[in-house]
mmCIF file of C-alpha atoms in Angstrom:
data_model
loop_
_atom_site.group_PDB
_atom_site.id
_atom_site.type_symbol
_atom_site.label_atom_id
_atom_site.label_comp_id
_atom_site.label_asym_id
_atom_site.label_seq_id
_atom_site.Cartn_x
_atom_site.Cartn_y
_atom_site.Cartn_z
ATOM 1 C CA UNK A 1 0.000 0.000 0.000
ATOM 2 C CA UNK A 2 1.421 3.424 -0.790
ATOM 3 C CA UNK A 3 1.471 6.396 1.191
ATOM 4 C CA UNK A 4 2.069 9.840 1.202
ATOM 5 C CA UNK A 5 2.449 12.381 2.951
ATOM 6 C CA UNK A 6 1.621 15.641 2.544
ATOM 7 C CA UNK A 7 1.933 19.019 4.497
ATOM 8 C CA UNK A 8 -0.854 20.009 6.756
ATOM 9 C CA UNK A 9 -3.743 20.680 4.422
ATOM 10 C CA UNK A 10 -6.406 21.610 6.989
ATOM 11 C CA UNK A 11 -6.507 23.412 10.265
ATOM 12 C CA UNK A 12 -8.879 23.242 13.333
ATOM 13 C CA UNK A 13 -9.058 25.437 16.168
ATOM 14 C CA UNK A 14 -9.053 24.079 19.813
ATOM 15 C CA UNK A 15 -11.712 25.569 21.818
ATOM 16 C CA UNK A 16 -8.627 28.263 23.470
ATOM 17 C CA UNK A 17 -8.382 29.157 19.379
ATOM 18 C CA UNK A 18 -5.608 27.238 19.446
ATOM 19 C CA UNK A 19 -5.380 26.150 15.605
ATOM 20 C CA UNK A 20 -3.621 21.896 15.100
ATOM 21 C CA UNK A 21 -2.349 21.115 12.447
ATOM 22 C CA UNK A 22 -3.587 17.346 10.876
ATOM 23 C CA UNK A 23 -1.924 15.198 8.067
ATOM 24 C CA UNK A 24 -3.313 13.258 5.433
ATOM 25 C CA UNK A 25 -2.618 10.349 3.817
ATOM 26 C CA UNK A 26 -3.428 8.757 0.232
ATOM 27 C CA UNK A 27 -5.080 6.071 -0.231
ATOM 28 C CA UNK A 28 -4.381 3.204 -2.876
ATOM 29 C CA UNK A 29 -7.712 4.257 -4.397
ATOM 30 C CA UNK A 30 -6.592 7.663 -4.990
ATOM 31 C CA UNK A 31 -8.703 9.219 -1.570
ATOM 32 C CA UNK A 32 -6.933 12.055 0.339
ATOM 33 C CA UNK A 33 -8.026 10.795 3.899
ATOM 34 C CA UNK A 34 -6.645 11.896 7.331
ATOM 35 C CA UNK A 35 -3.705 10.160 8.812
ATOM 36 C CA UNK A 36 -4.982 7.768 11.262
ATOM 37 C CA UNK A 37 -3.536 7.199 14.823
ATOM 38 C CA UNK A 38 -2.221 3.570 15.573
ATOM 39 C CA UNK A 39 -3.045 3.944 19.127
ATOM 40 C CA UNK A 40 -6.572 4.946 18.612
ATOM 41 C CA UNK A 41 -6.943 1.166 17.595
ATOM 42 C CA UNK A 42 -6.549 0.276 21.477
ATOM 43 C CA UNK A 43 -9.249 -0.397 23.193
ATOM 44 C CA UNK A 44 -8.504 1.679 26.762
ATOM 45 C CA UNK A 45 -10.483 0.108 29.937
ATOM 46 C CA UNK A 46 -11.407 2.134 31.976
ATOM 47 C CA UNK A 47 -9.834 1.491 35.893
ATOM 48 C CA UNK A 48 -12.020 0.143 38.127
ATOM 49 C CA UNK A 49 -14.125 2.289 40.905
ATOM 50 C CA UNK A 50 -12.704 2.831 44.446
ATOM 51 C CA UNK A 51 -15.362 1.821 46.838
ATOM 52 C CA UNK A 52 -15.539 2.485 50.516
ATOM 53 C CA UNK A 53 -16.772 -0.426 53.108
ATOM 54 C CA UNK A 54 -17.299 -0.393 56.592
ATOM 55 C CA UNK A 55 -16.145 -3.585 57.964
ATOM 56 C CA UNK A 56 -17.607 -3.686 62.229
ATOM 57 C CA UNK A 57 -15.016 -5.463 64.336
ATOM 58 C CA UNK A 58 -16.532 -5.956 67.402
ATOM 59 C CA UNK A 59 -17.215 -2.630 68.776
ATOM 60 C CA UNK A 60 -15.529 -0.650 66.427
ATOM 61 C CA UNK A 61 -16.290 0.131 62.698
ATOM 62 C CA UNK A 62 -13.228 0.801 60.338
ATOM 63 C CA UNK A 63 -13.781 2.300 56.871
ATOM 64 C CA UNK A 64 -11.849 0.475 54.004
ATOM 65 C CA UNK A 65 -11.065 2.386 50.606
ATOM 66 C CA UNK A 66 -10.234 -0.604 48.350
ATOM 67 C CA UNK A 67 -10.903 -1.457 44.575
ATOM 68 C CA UNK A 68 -14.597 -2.657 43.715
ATOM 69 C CA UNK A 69 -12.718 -5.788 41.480
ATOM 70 C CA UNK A 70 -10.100 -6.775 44.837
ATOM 71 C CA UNK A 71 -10.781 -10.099 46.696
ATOM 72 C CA UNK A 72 -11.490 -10.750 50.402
ATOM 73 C CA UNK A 73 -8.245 -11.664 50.924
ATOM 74 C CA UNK A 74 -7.016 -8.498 49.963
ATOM 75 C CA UNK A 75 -9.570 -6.693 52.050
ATOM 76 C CA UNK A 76 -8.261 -8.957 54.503
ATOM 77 C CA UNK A 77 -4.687 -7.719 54.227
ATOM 78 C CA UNK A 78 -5.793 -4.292 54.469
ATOM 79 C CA UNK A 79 -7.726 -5.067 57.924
ATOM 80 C CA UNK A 80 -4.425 -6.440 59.521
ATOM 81 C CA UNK A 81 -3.094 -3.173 60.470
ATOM 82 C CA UNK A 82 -6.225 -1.228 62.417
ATOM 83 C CA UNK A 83 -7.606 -4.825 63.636
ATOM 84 C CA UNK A 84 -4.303 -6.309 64.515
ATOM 85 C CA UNK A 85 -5.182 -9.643 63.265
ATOM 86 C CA UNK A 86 -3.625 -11.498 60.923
ATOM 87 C CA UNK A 87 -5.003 -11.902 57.518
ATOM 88 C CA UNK A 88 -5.450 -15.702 57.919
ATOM 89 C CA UNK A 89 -7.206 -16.117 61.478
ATOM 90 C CA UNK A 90 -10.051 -13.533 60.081
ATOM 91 C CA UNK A 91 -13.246 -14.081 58.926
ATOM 92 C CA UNK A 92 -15.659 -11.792 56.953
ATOM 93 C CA UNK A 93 -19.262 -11.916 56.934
ATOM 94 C CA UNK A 94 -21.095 -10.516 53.558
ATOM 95 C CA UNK A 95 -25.184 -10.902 54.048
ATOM 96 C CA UNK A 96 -24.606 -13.586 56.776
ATOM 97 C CA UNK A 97 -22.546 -15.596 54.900
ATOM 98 C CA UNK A 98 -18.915 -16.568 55.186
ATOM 99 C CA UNK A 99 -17.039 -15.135 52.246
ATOM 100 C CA UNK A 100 -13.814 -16.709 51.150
ATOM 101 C CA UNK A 101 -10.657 -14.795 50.598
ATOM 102 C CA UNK A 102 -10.357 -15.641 46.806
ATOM 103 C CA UNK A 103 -13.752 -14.271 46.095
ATOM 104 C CA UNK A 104 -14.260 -11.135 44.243
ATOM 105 C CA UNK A 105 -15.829 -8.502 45.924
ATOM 106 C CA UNK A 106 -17.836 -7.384 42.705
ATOM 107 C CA UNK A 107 -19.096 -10.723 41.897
ATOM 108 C CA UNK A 108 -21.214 -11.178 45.394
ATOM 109 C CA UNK A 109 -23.012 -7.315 44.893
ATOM 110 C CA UNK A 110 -19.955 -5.528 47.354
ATOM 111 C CA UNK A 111 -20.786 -1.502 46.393
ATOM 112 C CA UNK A 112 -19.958 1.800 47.785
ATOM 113 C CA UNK A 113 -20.918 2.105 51.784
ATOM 114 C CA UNK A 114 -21.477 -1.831 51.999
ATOM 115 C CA UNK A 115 -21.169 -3.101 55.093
ATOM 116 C CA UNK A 116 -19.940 -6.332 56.788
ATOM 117 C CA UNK A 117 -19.136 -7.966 60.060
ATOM 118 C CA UNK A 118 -14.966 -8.880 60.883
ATOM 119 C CA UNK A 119 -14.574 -11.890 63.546
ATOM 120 C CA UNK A 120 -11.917 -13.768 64.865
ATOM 121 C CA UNK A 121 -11.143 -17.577 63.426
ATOM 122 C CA UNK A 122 -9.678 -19.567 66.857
ATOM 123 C CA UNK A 123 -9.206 -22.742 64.012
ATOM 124 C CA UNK A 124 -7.198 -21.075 61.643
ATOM 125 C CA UNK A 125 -5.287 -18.904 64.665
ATOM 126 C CA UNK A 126 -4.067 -22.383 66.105
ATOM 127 C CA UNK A 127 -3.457 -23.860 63.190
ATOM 128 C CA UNK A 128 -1.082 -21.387 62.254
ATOM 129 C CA UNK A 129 0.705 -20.732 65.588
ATOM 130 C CA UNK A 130 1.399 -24.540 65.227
ATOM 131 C CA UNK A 131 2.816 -24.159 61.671
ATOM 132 C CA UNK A 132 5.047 -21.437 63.339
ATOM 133 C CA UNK A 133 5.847 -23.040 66.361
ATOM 134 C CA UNK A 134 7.152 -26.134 63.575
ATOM 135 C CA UNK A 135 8.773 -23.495 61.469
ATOM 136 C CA UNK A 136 10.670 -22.676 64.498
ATOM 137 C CA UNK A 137 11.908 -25.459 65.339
ATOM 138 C CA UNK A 138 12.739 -26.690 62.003
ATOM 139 C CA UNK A 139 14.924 -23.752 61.669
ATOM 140 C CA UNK A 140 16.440 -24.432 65.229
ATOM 141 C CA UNK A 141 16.979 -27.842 64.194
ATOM 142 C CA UNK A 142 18.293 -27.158 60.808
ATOM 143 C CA UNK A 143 21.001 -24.392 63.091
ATOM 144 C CA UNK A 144 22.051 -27.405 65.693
ATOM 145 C CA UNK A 145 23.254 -29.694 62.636
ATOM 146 C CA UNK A 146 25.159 -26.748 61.039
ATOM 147 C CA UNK A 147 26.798 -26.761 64.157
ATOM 148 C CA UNK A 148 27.283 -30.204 64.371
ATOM 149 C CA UNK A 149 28.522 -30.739 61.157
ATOM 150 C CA UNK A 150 31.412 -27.693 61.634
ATOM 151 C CA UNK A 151 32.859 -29.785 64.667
ATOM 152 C CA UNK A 152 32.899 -33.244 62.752
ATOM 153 C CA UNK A 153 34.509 -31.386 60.060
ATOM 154 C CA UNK A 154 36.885 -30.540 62.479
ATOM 155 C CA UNK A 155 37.437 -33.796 63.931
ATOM 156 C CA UNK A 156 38.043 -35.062 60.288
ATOM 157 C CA UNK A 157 40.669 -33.289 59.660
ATOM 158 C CA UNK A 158 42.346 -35.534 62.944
ATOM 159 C CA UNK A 159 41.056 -38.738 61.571
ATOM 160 C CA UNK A 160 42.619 -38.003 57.958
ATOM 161 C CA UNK A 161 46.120 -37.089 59.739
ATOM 162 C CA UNK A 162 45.951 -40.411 62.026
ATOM 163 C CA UNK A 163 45.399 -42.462 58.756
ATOM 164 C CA UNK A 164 48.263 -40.453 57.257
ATOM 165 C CA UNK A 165 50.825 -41.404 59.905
ATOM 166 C CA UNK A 166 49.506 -45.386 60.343
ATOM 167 C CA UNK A 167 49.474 -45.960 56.932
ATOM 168 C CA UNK A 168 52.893 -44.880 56.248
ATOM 169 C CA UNK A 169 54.104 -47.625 59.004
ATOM 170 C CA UNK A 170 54.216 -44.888 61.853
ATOM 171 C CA UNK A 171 52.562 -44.720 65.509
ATOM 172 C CA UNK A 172 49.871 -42.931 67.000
ATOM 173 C CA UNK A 173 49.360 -43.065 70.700
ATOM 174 C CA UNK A 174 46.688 -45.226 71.577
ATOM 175 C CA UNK A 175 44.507 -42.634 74.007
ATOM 176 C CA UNK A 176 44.579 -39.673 71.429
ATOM 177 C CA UNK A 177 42.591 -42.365 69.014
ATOM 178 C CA UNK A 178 40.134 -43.326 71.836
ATOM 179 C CA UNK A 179 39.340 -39.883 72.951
ATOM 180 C CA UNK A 180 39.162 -39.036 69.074
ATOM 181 C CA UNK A 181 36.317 -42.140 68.455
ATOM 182 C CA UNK A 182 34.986 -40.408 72.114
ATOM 183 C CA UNK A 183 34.455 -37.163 70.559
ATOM 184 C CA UNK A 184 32.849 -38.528 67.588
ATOM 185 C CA UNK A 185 30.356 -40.842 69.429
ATOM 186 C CA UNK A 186 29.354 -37.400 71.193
ATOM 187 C CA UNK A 187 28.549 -35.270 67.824
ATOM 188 C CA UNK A 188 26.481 -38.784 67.168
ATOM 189 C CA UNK A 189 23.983 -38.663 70.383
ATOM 190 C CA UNK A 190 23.621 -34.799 69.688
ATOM 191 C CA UNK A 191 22.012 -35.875 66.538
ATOM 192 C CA UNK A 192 19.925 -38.776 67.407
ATOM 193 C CA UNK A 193 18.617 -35.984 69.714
ATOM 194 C CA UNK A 194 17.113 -33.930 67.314
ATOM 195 C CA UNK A 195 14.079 -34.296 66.314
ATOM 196 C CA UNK A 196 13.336 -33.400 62.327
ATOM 197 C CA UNK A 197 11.036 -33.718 59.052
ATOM 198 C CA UNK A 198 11.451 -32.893 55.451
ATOM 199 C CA UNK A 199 14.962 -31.750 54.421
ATOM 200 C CA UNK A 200 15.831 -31.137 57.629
ATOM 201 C CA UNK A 201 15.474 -35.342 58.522
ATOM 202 C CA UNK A 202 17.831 -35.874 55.489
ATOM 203 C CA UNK A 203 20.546 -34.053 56.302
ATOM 204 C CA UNK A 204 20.393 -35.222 60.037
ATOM 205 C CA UNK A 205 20.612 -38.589 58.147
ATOM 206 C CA UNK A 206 23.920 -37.764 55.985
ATOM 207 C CA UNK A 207 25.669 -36.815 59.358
ATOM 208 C CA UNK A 208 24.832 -39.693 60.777
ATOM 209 C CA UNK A 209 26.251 -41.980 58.104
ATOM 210 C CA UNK A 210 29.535 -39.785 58.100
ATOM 211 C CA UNK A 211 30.409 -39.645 61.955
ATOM 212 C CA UNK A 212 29.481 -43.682 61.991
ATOM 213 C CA UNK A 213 32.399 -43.961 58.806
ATOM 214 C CA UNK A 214 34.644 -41.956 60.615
ATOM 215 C CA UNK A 215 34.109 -43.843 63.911
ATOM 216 C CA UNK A 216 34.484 -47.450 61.514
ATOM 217 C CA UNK A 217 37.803 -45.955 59.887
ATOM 218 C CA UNK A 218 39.233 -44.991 63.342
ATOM 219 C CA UNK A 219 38.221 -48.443 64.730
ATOM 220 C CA UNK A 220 40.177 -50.239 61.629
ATOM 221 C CA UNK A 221 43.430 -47.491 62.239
ATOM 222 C CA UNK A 222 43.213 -48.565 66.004
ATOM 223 C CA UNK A 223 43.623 -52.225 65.265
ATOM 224 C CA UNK A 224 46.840 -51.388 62.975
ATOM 225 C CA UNK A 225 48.584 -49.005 65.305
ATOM 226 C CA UNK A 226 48.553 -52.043 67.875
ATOM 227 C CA UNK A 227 49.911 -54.677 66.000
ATOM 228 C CA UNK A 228 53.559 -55.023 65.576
ATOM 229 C CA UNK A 229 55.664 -53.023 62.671
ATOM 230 C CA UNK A 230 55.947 -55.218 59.691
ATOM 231 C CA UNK A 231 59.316 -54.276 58.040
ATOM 232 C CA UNK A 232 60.854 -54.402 61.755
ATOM 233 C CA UNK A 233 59.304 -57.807 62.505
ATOM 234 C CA UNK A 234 60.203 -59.379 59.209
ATOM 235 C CA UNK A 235 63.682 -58.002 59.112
ATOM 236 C CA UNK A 236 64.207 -59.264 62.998
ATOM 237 C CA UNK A 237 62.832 -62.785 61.442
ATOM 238 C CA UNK A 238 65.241 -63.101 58.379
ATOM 239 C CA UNK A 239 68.188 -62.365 60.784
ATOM 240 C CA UNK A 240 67.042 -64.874 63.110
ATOM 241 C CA UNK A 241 66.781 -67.469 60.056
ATOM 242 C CA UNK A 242 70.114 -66.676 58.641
ATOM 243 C CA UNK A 243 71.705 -67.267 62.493
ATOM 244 C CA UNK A 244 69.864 -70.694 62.397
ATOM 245 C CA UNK A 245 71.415 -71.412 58.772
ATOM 246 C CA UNK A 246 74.604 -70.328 59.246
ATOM 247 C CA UNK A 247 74.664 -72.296 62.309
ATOM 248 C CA UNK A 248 73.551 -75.689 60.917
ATOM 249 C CA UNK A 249 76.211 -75.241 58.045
ATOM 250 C CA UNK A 250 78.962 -74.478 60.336
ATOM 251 C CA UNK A 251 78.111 -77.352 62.736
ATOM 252 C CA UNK A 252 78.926 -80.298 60.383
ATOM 253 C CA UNK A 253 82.078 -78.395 59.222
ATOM 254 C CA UNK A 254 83.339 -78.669 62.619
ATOM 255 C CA UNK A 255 82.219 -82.043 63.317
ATOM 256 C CA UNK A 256 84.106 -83.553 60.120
ATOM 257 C CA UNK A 257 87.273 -81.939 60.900
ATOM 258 C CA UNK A 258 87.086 -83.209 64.527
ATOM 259 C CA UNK A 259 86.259 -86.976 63.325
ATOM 260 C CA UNK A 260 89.273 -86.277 60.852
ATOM 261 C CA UNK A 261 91.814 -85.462 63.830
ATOM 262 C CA UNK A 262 90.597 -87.833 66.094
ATOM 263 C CA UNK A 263 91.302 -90.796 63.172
ATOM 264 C CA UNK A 264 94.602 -89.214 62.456
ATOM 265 C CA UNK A 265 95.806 -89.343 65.615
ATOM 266 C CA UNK A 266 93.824 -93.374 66.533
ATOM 267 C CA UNK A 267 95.841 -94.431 63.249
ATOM 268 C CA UNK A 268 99.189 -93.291 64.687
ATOM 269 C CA UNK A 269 98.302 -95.212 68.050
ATOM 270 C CA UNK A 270 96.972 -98.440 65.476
ATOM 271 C CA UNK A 271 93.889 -98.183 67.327
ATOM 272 C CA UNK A 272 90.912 -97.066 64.802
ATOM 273 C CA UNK A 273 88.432 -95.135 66.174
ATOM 274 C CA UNK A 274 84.769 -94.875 64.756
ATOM 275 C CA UNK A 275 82.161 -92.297 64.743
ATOM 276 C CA UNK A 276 79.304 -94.679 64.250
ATOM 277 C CA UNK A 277 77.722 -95.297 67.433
ATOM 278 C CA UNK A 278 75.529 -98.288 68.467
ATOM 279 C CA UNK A 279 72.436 -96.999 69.716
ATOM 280 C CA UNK A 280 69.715 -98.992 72.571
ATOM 281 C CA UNK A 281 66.583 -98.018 73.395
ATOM 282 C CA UNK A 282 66.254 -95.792 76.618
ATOM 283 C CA UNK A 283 62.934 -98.149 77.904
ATOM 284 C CA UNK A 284 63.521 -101.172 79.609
ATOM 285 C CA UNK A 285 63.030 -104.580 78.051
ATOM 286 C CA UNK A 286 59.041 -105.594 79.371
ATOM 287 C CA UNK A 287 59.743 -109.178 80.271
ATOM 288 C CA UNK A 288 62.960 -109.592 81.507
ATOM 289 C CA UNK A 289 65.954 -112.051 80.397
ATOM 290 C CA UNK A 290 67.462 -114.204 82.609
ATOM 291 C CA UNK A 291 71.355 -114.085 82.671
ATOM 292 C CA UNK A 292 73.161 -117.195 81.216
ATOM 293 C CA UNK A 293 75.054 -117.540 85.210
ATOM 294 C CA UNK A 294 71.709 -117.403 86.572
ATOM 295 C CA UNK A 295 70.661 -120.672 84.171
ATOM 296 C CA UNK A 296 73.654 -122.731 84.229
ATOM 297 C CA UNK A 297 73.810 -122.523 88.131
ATOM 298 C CA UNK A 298 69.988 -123.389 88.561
ATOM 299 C CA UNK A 299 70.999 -126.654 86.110
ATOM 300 C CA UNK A 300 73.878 -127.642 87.854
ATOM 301 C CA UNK A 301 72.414 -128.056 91.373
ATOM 302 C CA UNK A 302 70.770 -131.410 91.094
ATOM 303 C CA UNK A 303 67.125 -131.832 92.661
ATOM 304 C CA UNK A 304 66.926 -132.741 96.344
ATOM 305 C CA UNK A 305 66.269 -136.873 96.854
ATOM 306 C CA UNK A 306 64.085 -137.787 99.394
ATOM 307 C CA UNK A 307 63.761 -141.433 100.640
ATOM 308 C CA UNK A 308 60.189 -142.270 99.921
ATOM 309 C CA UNK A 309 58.224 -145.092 101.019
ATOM 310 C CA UNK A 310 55.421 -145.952 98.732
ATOM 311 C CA UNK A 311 52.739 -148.362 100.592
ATOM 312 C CA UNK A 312 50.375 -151.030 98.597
#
């Protein structure tokens, strides 16, 4: 579509006789019409009245400026600071009904001047001092395992070190480890005292699991730091060995040349001399074996004769 422009062709007074210029445009058809504004094509809505209520609380009547399209709740929100309720433990009335705060005041015949009655909810007051009172000690909770957690941080920074020195073959002394797994076991019963839900619970839950691995690693570094060195021990071993060795190959050495001077010198007396010994059991004999003497002088005594006299 082409335009054009054109200088101001027409003028119009104001009603001060102020004359405004206009511009015109030209059609594809050839028409000279005025320039039309693009934000005349809005559609403008107009805002919404301000209406004033009187809400009665109690005794006393407060007047409430608020838009005719707001909610209760809003109303509500507005009543906190003259009433001094809060905007969840109130109830408005509207034609002796109940309204409820996401109701529009415009859509249940709320006008200019209306009136309605302000009273105190005991249901919703508890229910929300409870929520706070939980709130509270949630967030105390969720402080008291900070806390905890900044201390066994601390303490792991002993257990790492103690793993450092065991593991490298050194010694720790034995109390400093038992007071550590002492201190630990304390952080523990501070959080199987608290009491939590939600997120809270969970992370109560993840310090639990790392004190009790920090307790299980110091129990395992415990064991090692009271058993003997290794490299000492084995070292201490092999020397011992080689003293055994060196004594069983040194023993028969000496024994051969002794049996070697001891035939030397037999075979320059002409007596030989053995090494081979004859050896007997150390237990005596069970039944026992009469000496040759003992039998050849029982067979050479001769029986005793004695005269006897047989009768018929």
């Amino acid at each position: 579509m082409m335009r054009m422009k054109t200088k101001p062709t027409a003028t119009t007074f104001k009603g001060g006789g102020e004359p405004v210029a206009r511009e015109w445009e030209l059609r594809p058809g050839g028409m000279l019409v005025q320039k039309r504004n693009p934000d005349s094509d809005q559609i403008t809505i107009p805002p919404a009245p301000t209406i004033r209520v009187k809400v009665k609380h109690g005794s006393i009547y407060h007047q409430i400026n608020i838009n005719s399209q707001a909610t209760f709740g809003e109303l509500k929100k507005m009543l906190t600071g003259p009433t001094g309720l809060h905007h969840k433990d109130q109830k408005l009335i509207y034609k002796d009904k109940e309204r409820d705060s996401n109701v529009f005041l415009d859509m249940v015949g709320v006008k200019d001047k209306s009136k309605m009655v302000l009273i105190e909810d005991p249901i919703s007051q508890e229910k929300r001092l409870m929520e706070m009172r939980k709130n509270a000690k949630m967030e105390k909770a969720s402080k008291s395992i900070s806390e905890i957690s900044f201390e066994v941080d601390r303490l792991a920074g002993q257990v790492s070190a103690y793993e450092s020195i065991i593991s490298k073959g050194g010694k720790v002394n034995e109390k400093d480890v038992v007071n550590l797994i002492e201190l630990l076991m304390n952080q523990l019963l501070k959080l199987d005292g608290i009491m939590a839900d939600g997120d809270v619970k969970l992370q109560r839950k993840m310090q639990v699991r790392r004190v009790q691995k920090y307790v299980e690693t110091l129990d395992t570094l415990k064991i090692k730091n009271s058993m003997p060195n290794n490299n000492g021990g084995g070292e201490m071993e092999m020397q011992s060995e080689d003293k055994h060795t060196n004594g069983q190959k040194v023993a028969p050495i000496q024994e051969r040349r002794y049996n070697q001077q001891q035939q030397q010198s037999s075979a320059a007396d002409g007596v030989v001399v053995t090494t081979k010994w004859e050896t007997f059991d150390s237990f005596p004999a069970l039944v026992p074996v009469p000496s040759t003497s003992t039998s050849t002088a029982n067979n050479s005594i001769s029986p005793p004769k004695f005269p006897w006299e047989f009768f018929d």
